[in-house]
PDB file of C-alpha atoms in Angstrom:
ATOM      1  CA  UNK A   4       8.184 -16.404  26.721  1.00 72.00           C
ATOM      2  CA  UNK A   5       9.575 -14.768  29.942  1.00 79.00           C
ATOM      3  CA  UNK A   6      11.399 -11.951  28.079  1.00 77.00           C
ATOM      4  CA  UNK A   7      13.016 -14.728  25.162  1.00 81.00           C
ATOM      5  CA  UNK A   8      13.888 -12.814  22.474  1.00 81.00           C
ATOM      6  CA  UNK A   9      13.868 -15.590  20.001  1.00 82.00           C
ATOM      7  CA  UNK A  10      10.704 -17.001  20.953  1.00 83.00           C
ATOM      8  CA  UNK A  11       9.001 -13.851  20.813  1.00 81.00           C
ATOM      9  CA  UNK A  12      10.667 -13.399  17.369  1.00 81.00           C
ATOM     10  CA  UNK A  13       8.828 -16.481  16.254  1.00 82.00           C
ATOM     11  CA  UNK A  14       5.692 -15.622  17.649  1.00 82.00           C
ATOM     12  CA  UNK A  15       5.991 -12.064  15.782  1.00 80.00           C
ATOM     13  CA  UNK A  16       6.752 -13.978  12.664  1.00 81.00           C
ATOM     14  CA  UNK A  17       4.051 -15.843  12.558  1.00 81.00           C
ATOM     15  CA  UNK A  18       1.848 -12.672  12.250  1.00 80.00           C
ATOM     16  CA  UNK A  19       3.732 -11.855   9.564  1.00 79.00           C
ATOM     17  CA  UNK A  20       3.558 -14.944   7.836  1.00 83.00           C
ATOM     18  CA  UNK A  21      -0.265 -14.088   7.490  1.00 86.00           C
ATOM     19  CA  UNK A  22       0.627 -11.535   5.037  1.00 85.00           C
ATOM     20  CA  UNK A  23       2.421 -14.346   3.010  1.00 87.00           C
ATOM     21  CA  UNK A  24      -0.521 -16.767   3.399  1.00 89.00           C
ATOM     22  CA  UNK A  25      -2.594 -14.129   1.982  1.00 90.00           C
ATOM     23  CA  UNK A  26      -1.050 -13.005  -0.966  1.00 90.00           C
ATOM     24  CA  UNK A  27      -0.685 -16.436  -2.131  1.00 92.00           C
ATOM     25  CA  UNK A  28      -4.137 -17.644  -1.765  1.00 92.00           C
ATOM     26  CA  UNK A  29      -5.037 -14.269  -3.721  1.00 92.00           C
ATOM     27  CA  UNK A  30      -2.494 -15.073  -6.598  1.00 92.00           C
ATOM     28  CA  UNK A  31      -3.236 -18.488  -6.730  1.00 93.00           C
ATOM     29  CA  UNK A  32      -6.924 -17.913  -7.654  1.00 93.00           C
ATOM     30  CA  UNK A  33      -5.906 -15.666  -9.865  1.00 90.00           C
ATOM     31  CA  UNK A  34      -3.079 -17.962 -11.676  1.00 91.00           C
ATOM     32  CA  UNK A  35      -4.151 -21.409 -10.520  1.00 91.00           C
ATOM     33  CA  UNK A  36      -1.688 -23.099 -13.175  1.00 92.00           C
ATOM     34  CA  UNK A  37       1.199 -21.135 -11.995  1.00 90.00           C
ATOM     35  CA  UNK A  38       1.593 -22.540  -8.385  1.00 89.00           C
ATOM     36  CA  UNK A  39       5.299 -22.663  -8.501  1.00 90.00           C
ATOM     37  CA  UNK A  40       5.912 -19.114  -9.463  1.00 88.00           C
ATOM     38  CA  UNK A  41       3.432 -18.074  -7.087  1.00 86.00           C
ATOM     39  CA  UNK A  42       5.508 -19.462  -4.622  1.00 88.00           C
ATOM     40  CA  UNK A  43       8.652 -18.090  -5.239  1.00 85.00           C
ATOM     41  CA  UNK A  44       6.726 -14.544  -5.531  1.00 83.00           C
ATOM     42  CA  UNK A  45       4.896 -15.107  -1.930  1.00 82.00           C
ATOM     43  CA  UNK A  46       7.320 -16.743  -0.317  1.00 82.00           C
ATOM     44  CA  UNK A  47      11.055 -16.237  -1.332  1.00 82.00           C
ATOM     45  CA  UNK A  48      11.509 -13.024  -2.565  1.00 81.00           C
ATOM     46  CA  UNK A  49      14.959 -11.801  -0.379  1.00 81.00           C
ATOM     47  CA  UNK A  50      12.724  -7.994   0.260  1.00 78.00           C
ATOM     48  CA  UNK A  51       9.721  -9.286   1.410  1.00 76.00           C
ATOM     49  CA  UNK A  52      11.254 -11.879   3.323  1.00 76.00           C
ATOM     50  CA  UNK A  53      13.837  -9.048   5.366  1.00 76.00           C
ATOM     51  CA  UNK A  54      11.090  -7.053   5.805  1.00 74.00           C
ATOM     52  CA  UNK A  55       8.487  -9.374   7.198  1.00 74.00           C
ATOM     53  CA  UNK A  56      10.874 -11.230   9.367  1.00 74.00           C
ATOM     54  CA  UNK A  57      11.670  -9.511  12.728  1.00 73.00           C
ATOM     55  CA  UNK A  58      10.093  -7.400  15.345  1.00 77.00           C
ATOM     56  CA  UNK A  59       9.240  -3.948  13.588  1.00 77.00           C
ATOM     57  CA  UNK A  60       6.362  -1.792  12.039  1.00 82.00           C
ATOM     58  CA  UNK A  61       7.252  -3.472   8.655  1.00 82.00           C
ATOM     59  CA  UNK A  62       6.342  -6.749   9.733  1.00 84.00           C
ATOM     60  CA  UNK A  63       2.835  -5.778  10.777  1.00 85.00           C
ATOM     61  CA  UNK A  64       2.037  -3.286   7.952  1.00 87.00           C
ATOM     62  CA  UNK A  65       2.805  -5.819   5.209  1.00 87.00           C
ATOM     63  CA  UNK A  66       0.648  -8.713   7.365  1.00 88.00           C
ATOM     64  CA  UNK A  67      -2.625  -6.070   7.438  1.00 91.00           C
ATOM     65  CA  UNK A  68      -1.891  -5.022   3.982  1.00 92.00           C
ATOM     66  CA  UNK A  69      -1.881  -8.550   2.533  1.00 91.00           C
ATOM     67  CA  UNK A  70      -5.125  -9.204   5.114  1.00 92.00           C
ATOM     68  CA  UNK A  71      -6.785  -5.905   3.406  1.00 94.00           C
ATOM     69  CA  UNK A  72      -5.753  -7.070   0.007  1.00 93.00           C
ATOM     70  CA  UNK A  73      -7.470 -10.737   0.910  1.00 93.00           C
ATOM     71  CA  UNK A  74     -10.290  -9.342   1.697  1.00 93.00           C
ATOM     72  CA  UNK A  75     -11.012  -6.085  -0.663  1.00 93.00           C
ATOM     73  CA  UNK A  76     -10.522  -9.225  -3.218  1.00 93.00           C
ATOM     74  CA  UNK A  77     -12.429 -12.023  -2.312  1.00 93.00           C
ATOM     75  CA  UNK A  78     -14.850  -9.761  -0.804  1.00 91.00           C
ATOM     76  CA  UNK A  79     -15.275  -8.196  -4.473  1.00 89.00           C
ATOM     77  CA  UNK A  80     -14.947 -11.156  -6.675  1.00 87.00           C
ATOM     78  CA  UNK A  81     -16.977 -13.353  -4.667  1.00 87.00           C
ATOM     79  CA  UNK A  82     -19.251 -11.797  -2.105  1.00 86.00           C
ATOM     80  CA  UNK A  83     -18.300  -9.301   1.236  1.00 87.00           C
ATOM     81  CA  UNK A  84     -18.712 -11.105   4.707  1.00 89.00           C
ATOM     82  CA  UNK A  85     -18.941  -9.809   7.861  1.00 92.00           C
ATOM     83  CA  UNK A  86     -15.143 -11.364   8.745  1.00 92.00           C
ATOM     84  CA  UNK A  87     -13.859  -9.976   5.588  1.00 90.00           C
ATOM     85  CA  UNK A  88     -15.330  -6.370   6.734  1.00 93.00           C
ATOM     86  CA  UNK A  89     -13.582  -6.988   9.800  1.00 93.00           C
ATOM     87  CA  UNK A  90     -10.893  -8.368   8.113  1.00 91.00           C
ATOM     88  CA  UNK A  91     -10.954  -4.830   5.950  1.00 92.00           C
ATOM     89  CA  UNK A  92     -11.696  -2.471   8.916  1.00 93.00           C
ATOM     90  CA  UNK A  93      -9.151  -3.774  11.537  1.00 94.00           C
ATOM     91  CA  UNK A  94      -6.647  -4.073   8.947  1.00 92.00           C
ATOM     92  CA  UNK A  95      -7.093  -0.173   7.933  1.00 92.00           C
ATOM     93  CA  UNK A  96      -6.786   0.419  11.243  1.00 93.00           C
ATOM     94  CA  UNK A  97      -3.391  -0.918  11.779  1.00 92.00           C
ATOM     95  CA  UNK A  98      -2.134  -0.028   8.388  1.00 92.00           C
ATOM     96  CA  UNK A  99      -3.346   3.419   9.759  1.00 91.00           C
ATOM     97  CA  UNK A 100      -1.396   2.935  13.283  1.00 91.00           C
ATOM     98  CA  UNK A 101       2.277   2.187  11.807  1.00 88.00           C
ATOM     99  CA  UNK A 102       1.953   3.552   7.868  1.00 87.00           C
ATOM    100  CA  UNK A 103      -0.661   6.118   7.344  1.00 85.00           C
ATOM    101  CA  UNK A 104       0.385   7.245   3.735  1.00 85.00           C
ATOM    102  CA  UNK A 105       0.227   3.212   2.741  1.00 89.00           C
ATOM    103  CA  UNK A 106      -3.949   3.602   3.694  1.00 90.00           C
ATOM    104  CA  UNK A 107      -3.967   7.122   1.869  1.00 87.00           C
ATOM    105  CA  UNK A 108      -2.668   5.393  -1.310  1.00 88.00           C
ATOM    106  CA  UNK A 109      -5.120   1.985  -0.629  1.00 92.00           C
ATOM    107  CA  UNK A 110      -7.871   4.141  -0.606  1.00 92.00           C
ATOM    108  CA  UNK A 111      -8.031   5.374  -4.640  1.00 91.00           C
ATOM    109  CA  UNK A 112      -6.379   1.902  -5.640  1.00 92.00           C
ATOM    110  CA  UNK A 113      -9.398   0.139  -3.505  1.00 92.00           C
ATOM    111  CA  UNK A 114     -12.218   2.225  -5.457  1.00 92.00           C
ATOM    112  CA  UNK A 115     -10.367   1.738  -8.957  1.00 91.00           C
ATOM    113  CA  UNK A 116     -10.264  -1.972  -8.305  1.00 92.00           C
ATOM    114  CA  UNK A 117     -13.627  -1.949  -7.079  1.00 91.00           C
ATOM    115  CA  UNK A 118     -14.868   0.014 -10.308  1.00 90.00           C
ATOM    116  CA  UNK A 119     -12.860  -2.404 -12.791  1.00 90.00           C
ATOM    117  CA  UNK A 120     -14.274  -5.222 -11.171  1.00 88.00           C
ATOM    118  CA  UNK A 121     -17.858  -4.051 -10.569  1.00 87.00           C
ATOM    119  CA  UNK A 122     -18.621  -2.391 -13.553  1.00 87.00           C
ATOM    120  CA  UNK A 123     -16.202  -4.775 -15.715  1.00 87.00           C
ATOM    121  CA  UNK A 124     -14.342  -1.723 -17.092  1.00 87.00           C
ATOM    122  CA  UNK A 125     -10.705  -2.518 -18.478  1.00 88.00           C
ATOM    123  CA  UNK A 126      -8.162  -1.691 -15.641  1.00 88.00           C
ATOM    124  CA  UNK A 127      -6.419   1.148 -17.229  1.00 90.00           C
ATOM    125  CA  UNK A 128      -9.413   3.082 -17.940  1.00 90.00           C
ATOM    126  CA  UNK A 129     -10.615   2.599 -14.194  1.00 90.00           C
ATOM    127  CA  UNK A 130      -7.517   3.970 -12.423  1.00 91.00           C
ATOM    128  CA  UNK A 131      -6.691   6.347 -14.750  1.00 92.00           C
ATOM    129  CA  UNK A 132     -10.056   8.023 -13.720  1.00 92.00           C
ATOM    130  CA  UNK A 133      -9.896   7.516 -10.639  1.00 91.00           C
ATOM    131  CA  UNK A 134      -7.211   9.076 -10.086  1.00 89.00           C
ATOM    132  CA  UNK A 135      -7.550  11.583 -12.690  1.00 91.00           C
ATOM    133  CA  UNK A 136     -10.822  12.757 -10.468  1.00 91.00           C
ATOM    134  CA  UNK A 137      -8.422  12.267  -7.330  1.00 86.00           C
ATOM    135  CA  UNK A 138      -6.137  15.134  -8.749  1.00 83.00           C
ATOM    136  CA  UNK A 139      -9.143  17.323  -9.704  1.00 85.00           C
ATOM    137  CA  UNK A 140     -10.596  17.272  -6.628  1.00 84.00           C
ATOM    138  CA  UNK A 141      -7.368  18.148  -4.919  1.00 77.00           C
ATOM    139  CA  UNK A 142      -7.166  20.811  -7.516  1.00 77.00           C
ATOM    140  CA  UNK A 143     -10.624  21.916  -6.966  1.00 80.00           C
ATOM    141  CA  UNK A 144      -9.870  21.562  -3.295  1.00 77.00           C
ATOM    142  CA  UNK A 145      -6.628  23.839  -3.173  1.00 73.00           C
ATOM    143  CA  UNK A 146      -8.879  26.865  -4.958  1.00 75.00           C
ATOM    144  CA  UNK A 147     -12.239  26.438  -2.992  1.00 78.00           C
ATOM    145  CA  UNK A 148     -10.802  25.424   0.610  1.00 74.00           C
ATOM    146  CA  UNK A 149      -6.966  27.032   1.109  1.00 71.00           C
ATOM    147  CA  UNK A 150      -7.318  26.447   5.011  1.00 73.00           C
ATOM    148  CA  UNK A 151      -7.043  22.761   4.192  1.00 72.00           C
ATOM    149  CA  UNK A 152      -3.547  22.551   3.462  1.00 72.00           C
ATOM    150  CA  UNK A 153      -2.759  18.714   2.068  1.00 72.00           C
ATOM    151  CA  UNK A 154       0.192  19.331  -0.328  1.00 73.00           C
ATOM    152  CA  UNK A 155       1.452  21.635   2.428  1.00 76.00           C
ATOM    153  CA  UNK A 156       1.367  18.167   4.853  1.00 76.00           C
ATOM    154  CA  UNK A 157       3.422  16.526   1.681  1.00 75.00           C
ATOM    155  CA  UNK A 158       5.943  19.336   1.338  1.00 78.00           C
ATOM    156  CA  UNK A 159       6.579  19.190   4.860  1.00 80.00           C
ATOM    157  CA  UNK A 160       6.669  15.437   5.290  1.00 78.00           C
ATOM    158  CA  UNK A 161       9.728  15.476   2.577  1.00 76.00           C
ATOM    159  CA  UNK A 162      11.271  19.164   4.398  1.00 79.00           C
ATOM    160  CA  UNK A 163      11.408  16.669   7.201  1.00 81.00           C
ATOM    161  CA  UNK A 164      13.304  13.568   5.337  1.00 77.00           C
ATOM    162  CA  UNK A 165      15.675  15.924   3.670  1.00 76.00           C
ATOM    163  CA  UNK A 166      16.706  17.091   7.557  1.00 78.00           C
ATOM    164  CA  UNK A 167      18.390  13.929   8.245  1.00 78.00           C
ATOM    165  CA  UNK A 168      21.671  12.919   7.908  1.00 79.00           C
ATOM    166  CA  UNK A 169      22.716  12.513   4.082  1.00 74.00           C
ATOM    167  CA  UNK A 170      23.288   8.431   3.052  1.00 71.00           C
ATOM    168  CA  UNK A 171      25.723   6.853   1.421  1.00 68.00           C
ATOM    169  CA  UNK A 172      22.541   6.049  -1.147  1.00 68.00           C
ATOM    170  CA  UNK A 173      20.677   9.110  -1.113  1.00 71.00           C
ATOM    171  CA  UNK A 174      18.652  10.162  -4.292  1.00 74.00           C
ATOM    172  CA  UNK A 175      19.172  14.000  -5.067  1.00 75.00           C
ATOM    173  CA  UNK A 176      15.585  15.567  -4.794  1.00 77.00           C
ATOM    174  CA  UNK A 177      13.984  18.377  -5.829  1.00 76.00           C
ATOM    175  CA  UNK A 178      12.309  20.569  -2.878  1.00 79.00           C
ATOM    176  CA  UNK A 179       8.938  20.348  -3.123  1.00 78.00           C
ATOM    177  CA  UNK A 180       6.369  23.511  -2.352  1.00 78.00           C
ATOM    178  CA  UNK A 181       3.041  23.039  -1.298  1.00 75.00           C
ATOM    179  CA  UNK A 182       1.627  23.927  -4.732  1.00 75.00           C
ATOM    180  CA  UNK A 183       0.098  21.790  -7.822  1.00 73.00           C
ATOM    181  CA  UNK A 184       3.102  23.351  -9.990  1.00 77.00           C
ATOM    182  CA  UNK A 185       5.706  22.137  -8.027  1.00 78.00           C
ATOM    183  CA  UNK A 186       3.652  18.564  -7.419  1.00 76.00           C
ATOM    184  CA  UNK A 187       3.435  18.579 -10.971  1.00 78.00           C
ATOM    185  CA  UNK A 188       7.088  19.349 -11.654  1.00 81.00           C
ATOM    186  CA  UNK A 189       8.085  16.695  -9.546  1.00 80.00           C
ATOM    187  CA  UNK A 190       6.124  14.102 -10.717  1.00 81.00           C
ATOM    188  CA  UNK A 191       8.820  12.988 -13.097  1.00 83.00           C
ATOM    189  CA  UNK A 192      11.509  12.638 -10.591  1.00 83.00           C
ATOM    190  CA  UNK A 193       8.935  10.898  -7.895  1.00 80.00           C
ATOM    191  CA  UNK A 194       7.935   8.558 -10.681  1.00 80.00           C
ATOM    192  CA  UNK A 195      12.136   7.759 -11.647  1.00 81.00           C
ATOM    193  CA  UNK A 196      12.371   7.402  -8.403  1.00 76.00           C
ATOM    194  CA  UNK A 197       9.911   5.286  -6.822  1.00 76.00           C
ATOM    195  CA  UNK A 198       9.288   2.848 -10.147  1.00 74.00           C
ATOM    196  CA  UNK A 199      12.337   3.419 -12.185  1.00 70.00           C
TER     197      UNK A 199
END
């Protein structure tokens, strides 16, 4: 492109409409009467749209994660190939590169969904467990192995957000401590926060 900014722009886009593709061919099997709506959910929602349109991390973490997504699904439901393991590995990896903490939530999502599917438990009951064990380990983890220090790498990850400059927007939050008690005490505000 020589340095064209707009070409390049399109060029980057079309990575990102891969992400798109794939979310639609996954909700499509899924709802195969409902083509319209999965349209409008795939294609024209104004937030996915911003943040998969342009030259930025965004663009490539939501391609890989609806390439990851594609695969984990149709890799479960129907049968694991070796281009959806490399669709699944190389998209981990670049999830990894631009939003580690995205992969770190994948990972117990991936295994519930995996469970539900494999073992045809209801949904609930398969993510509620897995996560359930997810905390107990942790807890387990915190007692038996203090040198490894995750909730610390939490604490300081939000230490580090509340150092920039205030918004216009900005939530009040509660400082979290790198123990269960204050993870636990903040759950409710993390929760309003992030689904509320």
């Amino acid at each position: 492109s020589r340095g064209n900014y707009y070409i390049n722009s399109l060029i980057f886009n079309c990575l990102g409409f891969l992400g798109h593709v794939a979310f639609f061919r996954i909700f499509i099997y899924i709802y195969p009467t409902k083509k319209l709506m999965a349209i409008i959910g795939c294609f024209l929602l104004p937030s996915t749209l911003y943040f998969s349109s342009g030259i930025h991390k965004d663009l490539v973490t939501f391609s890989m994660l609806g390439i990851f997504c594609y695969c984990l699904y149709f890799g479960v439901e129907q049968r694991m190939t070796i281009k959806r393991w490399a669709g699944l590995i190389l998209s981990s990896i670049a999830i990894l590169l631009t939003r580690n903490f995205i992969l770190v939530a994948l990972i117990p999502a991936s295994v519930a969904f995996i469970i539900s599917i494999k073992k045809q438990w209801p949904p609930v009951r398969s993510f509620l467990l897995v996560y359930a064990t997810g905390f107990l380990l942790l807890l387990v983890q915190q007692i038996t192995l203090p040198s490894i220090q995750p909730l610390k790498i939490i604490s300081q990850k939000q230490a580090d957000f509340l150092d920039l400059p205030v918004a216009a927007s900005q939530l009040t939050t509660y400082k979290l401590e790198p123990t269960l008690g204050s993870l636990f005490q903040n759950l409710p505000q993390a929760f309003n926060h992030g689904f509320l």
